[in-house]
Structure formats: C-alpha cells, structure tokens
Short mmCIF file of C-alpha atoms in Angstrom, two decimals:
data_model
loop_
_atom_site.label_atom_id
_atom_site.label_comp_id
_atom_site.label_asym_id
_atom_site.label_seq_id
_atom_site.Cartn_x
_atom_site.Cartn_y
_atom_site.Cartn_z
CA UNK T 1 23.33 3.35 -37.66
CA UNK T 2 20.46 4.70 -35.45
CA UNK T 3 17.95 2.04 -34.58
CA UNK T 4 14.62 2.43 -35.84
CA UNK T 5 11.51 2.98 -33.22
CA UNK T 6 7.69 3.53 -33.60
CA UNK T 7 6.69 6.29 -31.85
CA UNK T 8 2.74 5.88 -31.70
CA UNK T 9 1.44 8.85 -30.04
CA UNK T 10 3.22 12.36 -29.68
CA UNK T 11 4.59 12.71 -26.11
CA UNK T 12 6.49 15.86 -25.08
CA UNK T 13 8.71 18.70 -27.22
CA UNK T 14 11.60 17.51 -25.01
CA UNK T 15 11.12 13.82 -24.99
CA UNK T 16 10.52 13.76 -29.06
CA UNK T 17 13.63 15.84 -29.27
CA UNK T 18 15.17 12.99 -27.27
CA UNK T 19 14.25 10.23 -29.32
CA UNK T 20 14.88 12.12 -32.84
CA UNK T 21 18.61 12.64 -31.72
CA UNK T 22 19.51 9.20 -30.65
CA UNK T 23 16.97 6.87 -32.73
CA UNK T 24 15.47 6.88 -36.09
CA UNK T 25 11.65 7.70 -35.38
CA UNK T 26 8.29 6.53 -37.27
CA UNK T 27 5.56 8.54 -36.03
CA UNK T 28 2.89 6.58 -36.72
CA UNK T 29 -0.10 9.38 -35.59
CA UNK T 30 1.58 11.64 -38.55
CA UNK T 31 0.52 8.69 -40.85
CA UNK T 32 -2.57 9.33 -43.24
CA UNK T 33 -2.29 5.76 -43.73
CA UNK T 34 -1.00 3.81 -40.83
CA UNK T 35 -1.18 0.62 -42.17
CA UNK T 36 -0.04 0.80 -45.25
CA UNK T 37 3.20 3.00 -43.27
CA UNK T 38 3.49 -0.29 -40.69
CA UNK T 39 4.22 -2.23 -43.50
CA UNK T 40 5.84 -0.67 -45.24
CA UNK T 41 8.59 -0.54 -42.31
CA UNK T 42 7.56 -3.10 -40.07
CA UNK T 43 11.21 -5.17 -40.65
CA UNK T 44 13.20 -1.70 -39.49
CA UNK T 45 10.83 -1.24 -36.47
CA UNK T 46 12.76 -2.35 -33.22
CA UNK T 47 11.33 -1.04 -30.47
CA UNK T 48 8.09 1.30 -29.78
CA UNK T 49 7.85 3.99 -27.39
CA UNK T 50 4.14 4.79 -25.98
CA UNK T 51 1.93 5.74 -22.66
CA UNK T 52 0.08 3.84 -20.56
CA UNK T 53 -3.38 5.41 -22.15
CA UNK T 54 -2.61 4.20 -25.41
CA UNK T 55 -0.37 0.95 -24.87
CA UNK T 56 0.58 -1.59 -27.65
CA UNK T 57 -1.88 -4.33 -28.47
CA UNK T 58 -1.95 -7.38 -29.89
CA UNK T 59 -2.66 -6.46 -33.54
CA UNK T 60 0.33 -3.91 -33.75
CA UNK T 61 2.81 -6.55 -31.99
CA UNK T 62 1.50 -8.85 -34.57
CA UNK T 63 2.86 -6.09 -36.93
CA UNK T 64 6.00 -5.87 -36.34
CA UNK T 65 8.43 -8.70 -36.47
CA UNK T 66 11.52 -7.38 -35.78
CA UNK T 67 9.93 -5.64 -32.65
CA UNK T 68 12.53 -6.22 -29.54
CA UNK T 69 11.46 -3.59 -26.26
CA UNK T 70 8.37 -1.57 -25.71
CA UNK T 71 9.01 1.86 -24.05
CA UNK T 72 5.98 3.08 -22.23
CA UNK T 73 5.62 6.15 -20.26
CA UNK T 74 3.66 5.52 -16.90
CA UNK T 75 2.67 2.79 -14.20
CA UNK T 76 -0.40 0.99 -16.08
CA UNK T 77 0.65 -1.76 -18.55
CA UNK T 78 -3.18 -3.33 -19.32
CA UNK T 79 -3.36 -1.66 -22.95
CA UNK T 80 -0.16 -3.33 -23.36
CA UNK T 81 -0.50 -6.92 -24.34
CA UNK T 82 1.70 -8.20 -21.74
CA UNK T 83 1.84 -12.07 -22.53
CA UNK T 84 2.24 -11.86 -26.41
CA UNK T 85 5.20 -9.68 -26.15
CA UNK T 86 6.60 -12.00 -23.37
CA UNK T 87 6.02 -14.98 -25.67
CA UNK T 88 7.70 -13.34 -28.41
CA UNK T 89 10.68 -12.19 -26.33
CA UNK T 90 9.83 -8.55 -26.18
CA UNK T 91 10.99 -6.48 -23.23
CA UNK T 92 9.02 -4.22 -21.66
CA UNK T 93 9.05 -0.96 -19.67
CA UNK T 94 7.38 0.92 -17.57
CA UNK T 95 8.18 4.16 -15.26
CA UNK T 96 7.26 3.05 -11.68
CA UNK T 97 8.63 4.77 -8.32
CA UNK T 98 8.51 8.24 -9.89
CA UNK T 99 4.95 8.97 -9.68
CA UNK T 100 4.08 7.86 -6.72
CA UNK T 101 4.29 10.88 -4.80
CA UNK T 102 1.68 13.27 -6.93
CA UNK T 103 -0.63 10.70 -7.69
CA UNK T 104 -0.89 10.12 -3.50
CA UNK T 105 -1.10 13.71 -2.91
CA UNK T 106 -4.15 13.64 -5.80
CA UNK T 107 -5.57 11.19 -3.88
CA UNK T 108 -5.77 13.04 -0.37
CA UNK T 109 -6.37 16.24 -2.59
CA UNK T 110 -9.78 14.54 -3.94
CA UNK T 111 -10.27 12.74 -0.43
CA UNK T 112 -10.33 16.31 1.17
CA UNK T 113 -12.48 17.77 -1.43
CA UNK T 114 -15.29 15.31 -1.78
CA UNK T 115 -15.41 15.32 2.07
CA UNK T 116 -15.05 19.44 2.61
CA UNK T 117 -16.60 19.94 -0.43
CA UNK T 118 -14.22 22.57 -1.51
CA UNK T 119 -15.21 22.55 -5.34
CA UNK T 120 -19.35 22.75 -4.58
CA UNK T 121 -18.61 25.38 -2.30
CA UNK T 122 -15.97 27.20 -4.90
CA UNK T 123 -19.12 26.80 -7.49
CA UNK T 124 -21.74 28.02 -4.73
CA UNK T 125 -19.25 31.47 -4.24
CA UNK T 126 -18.81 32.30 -7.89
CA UNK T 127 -22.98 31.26 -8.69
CA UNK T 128 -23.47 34.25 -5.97
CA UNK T 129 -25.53 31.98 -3.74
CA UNK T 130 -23.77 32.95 -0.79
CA UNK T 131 -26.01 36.38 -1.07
CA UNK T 132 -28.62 34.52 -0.32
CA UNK T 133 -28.30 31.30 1.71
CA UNK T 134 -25.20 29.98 4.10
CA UNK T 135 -23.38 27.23 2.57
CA UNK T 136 -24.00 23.64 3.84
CA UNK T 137 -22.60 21.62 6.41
CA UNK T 138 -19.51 19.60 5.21
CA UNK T 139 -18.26 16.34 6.65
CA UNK T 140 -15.04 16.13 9.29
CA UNK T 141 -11.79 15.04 7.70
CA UNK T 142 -9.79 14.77 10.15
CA UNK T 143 -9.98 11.20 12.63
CA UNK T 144 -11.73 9.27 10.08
CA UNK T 145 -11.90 5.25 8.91
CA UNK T 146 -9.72 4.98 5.68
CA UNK T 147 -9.94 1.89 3.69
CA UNK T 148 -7.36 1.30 0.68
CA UNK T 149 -7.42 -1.10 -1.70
CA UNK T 150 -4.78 -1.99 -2.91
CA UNK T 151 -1.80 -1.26 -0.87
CA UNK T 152 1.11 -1.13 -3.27
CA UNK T 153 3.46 1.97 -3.32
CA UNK T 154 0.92 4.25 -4.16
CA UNK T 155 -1.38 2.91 -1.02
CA UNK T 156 1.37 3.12 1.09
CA UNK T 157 1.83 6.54 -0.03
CA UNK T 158 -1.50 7.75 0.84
CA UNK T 159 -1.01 5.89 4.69
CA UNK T 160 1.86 7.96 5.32
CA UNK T 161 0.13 11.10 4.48
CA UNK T 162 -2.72 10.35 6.62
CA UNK T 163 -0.54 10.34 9.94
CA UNK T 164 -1.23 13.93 9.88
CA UNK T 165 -5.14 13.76 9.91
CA UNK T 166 -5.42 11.00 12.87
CA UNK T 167 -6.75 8.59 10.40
CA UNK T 168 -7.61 4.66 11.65
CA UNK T 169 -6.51 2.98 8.44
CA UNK T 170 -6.97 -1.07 7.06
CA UNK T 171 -6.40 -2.35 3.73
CA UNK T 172 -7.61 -5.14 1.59
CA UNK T 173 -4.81 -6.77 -0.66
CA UNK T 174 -3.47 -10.15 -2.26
CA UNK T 175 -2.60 -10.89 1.45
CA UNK T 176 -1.68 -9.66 4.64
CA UNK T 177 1.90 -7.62 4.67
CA UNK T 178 3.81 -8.07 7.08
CA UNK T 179 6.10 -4.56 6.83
CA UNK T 180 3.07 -2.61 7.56
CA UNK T 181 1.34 -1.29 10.57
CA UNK T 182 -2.44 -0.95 9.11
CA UNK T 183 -4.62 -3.29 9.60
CA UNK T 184 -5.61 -6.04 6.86
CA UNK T 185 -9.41 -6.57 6.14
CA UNK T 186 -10.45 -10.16 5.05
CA UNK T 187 -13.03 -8.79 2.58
CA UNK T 188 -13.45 -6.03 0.60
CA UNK T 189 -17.07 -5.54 0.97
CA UNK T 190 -16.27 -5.63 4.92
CA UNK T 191 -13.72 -2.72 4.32
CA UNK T 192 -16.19 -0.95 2.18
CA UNK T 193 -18.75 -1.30 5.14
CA UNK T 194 -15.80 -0.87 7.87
CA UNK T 195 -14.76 2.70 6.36
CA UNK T 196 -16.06 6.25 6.22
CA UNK T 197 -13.35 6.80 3.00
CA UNK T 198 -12.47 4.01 0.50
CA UNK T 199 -9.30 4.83 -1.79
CA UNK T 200 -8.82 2.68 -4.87
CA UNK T 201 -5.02 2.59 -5.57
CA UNK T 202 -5.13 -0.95 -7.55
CA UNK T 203 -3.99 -1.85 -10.55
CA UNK T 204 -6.46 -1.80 -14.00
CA UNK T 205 -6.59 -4.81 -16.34
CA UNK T 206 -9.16 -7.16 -16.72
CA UNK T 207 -8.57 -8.79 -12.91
CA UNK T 208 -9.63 -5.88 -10.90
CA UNK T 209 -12.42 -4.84 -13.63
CA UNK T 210 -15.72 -3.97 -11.73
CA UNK T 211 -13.64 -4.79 -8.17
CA UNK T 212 -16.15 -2.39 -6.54
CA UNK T 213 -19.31 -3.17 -7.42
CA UNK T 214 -22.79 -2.32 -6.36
CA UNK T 215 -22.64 -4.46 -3.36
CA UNK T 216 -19.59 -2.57 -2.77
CA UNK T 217 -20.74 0.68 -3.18
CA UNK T 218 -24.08 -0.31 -0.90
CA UNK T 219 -21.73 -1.38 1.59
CA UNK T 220 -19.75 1.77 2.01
CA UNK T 221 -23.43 3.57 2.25
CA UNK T 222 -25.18 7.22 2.41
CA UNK T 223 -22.30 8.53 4.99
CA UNK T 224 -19.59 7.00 2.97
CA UNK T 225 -17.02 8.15 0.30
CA UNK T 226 -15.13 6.75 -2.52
CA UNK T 227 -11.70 8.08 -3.99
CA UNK T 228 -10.21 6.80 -7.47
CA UNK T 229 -7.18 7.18 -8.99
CA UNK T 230 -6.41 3.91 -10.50
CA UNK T 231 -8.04 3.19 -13.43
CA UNK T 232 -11.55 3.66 -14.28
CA UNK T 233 -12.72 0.30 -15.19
CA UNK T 234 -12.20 -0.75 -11.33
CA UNK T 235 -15.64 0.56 -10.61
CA UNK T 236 -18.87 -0.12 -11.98
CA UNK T 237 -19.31 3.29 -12.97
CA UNK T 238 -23.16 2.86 -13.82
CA UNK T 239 -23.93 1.32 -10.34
CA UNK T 240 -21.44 4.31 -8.88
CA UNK T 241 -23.53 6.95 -10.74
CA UNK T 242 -26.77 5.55 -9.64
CA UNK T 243 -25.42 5.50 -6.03
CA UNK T 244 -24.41 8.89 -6.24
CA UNK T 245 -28.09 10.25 -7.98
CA UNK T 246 -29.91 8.33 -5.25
CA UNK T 247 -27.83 9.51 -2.48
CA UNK T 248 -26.72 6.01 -1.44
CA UNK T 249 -23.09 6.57 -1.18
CA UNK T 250 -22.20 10.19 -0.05
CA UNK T 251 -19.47 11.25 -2.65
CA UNK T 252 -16.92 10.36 -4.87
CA UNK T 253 -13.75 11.53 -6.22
CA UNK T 254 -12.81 10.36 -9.29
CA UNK T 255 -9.61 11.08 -11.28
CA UNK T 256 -10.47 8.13 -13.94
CA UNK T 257 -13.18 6.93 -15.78
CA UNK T 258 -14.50 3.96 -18.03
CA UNK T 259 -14.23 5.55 -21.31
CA UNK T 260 -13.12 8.07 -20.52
CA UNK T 261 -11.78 11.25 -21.45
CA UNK T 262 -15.71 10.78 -22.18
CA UNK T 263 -17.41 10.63 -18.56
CA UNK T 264 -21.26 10.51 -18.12
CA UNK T 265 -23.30 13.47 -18.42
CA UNK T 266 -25.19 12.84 -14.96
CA UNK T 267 -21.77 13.10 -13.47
CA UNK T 268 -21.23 16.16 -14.33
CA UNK T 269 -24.63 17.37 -12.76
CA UNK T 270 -23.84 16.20 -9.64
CA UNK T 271 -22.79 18.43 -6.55
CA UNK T 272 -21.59 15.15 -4.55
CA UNK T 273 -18.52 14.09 -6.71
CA UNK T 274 -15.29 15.92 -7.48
CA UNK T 275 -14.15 15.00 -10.95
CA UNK T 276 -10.53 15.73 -12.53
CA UNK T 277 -9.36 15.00 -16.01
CA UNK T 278 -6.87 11.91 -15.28
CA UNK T 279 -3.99 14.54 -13.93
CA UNK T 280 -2.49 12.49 -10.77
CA UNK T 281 0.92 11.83 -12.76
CA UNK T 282 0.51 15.57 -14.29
CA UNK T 283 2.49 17.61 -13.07
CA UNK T 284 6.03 18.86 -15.04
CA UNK T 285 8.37 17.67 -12.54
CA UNK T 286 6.46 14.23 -12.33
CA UNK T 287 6.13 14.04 -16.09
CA UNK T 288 10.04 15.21 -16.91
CA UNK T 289 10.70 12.30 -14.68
CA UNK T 290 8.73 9.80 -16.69
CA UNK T 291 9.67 10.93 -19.55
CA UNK T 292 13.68 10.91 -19.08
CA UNK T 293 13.06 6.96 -17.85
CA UNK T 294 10.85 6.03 -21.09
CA UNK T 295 13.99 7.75 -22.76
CA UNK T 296 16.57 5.73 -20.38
CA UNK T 297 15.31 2.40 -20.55
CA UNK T 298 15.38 2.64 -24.60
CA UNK T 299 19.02 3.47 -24.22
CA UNK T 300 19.42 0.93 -21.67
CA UNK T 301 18.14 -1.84 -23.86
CA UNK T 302 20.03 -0.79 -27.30
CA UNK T 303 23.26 -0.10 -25.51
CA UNK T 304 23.25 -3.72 -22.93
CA UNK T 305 20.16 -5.58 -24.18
CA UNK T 306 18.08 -4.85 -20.76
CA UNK T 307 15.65 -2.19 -19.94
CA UNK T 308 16.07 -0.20 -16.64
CA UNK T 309 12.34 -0.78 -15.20
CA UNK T 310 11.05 -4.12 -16.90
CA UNK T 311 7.42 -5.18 -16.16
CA UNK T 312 8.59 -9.14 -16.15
#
C-alpha cells in the first residue's frame, strides 16, 4: 500500500513524477475546496512535502492527525512551525549543503553589481544615453572591507570566494569561531560601520527579523553597500528604502524581500540597488539537487523511520 502525502504546492514535472510513483499524492492547490478536501482525508495524510516559501503552519499541522514527516524543499524552515511538529513527534526535513554554492556565487554576483553597477550601466546602453553623456564613475571592488553576518555555510562560502578580490573580511555571529581565519566583530552596528560591503547570509524567522535596522543601515553610511540573500524580513525594508532615496547608504543588492514576490514601487525606481526575483537556489542543477533530497528523505523516513537531513 503506497503511503498517502499532501503535496501543497506544485514543485517540478520530475519531482511530482517522483512522488506519484512511489506515494499516494493529495494535491491540495488542485483543491476548489481545500478544506473541505483536508478533511475529508486528513486520517490517510502521513507526511507533506512543501518549499521553504510556502512551509507548513500551525493550522494545517493542526489538520492532520496522522501527520508523521514534513518534506520541504530548501534551507529556510520559519514558515514551518518548527516546535508544534516537534511536540507532536513530526520529523522534519530540509535540503541543506546543496545550495550553498549558487546562492554564494548570487551573493558576490549582486556584491559586484551594486558596486560596478553593471545593471544601471546595462540600462544606461540600451536607453541610448551613452550618445550623449559618458557613464558614471563606479566604485572599486577589488581590496575592499567585507562584513558578513551570519557566518554559517553560506558565509563561509562567500569568504572563500573573496580570496580572489583581496578582500579584509570580519563577521558578526552567535560567537566567535574558532575554525576560521576572519575576524569576529563584537557588534553588528560596529561591522556595519567597520565595512565598505555588508552581506546578510542569516537565517529568517522571527529572531533575526529587522536585524539590520536603521541604525544599522546609518552605520554602514553614504559610501557603503548592503547585499541580501537571506530572507527579506532581516531588514527593515522601509528604513532600507528611505536610505537608499536619500542617498544615505550607497546601494543595495537584494535577492529577497518582505512581502515579497511584491517589492516596493520606489525600489524599482531606483538606479542604486540591483534587485533579483529570489533566484540564489535557481538554477537546474541546484534545484534537481533539492529536489532528489526532498524526494530521498521521504523515502528515508517510510522505509527506516528517519529522514536524511532533519532540522532537530
């Protein structure tokens, strides 16, 4: 008998191929009437399989009672309510280690953009301005003050890439590593006024909500810039977009947003900030990758009662 899984959101032609053959699936976003569809099968309903946009929260655990392992394709685990489905004895995945590669090289992708301006100056070519007026100084790459925060396997990622540019790198984290040769900053609001780049590589969930704040953002200042591709709700976008209107931080890269995949209006007016549509984990090898694991660890935990990659 095939066990029976919630698939909540549609997630690749291969992947959904996948889970048809070995597992009997309930695509919920196929429902006219999810609720009434929940329970009407909530006592089959064994084990969900997501992404880390959408999650599983607390009202659809409350759902399903004979729910056992929660499948979830990418790092981020906050729309996931973590500490009911520990309480009720649910496992839960996650697809670390894969990704880490492509969303670093995003993240020195959107470093060298904001800072070389490579997408103004691709808009300034195709506009025809360059008939008419030379295109303006950028800033140096190359040599400069890198702050991360956050220096998990992503961070750590982004170091090692930086050998290459001569970059004087510190870090603000839980505490002080001792496996790594950067240097750890006390504060973050000293990093921020420390660096000429900040990258934000930390987790999202409501304890690093608004980490970089206005005071923050004032402290990296006019010559300053700030990368993101963690989650969006790390920076206090209003104060970010009123720093970059006002010219009080220099630029931005941003690969997440609040709400997004709505982002603010005045961002998109701006000529200072580099903006891509959450795509650090998109690429098809990356993606195959995450996809085979979300597939894997739903095996795993049919076939020997453990998942591969659990998040507790």
């Amino acid at each position: 008998m095939k066990k029976h899984i919630l698939q909540i959101v549609e997630l690749s032609p291969k992947l959904d191929a996948q889970l048809d053959a070995e597992f009997h699936v309930h695509r919920l976003w196929q429902q006219a009437d999810s609720v009434a569809y929940l329970q009407d099968n909530k006592d089959q309903i064994e084990g969900i399989a997501t992404c880390a946009p959408v999650g599983a929260g607390e009202e659809l655990i409350s759902q399903l009672p004979a729910l056992k392992v929660i499948a979830s394709r990418g790092v981020g685990l906050e729309k996931v309510a973590l500490d009911q489905a520990q309480n009720k004895g649910i496992q839960v995945s996650a697809t670390p280690n894969v990704l880490t590669d492509c969303v670093a090289d995003l993240g020195v992708a959107l470093m060298l953009d904001v800072t070389r301006r490579i997408s103004a100056a691709d808009r300034f070519v195709r506009r025809n301005d360059w008939l008419a007026q030379k295109y303006p100084m950028t800033t140096d790459f190359n040599g400069k003050k890198l702050g991360i925060v956050g220096l998990g396997q992503i961070g750590r990622a982004v170091a090692a890439r930086m050998a290459g540019f001569n970059m004087c790198i510190r870090y603000v984290d839980r505490a002080a590593l001792d496996d790594v040769p950067y240097e750890f900053s006390p504060s973050l609001e000293e990093l921020a006024a420390w660096a000429d780049i900040m990258i934000v590589t930390v987790s999202g969930g409501p304890g690093s909500r608004h980490l970089i704040s206005s005071e923050i953002i004032e402290a990296l200042g006019p010559q300053g810039f700030l990368v993101n591709i963690s989650r969006g709700t790390v920076i206090d976008q209003d104060a970010l977009v009123t720093a970059l209107k006002n010219k009080t931080l220099g630029g931005a890269g941003l690969d997440v947003f609040a709400d997004e995949p709505q982002v603010p209006d005045e961002l998109k007016t701006l000529e200072n900030v580099v903006l891509t549509p959450h795509m650090a984990s998109g690429t098809v090898e990356t993606r195959e990758k995450m996809e085979d694991l979300v597939f894997a660890n739903l095996k795993a935990f049919f076939a020997d009662g453990k998942v591969l990659t659990p998040a507790f």
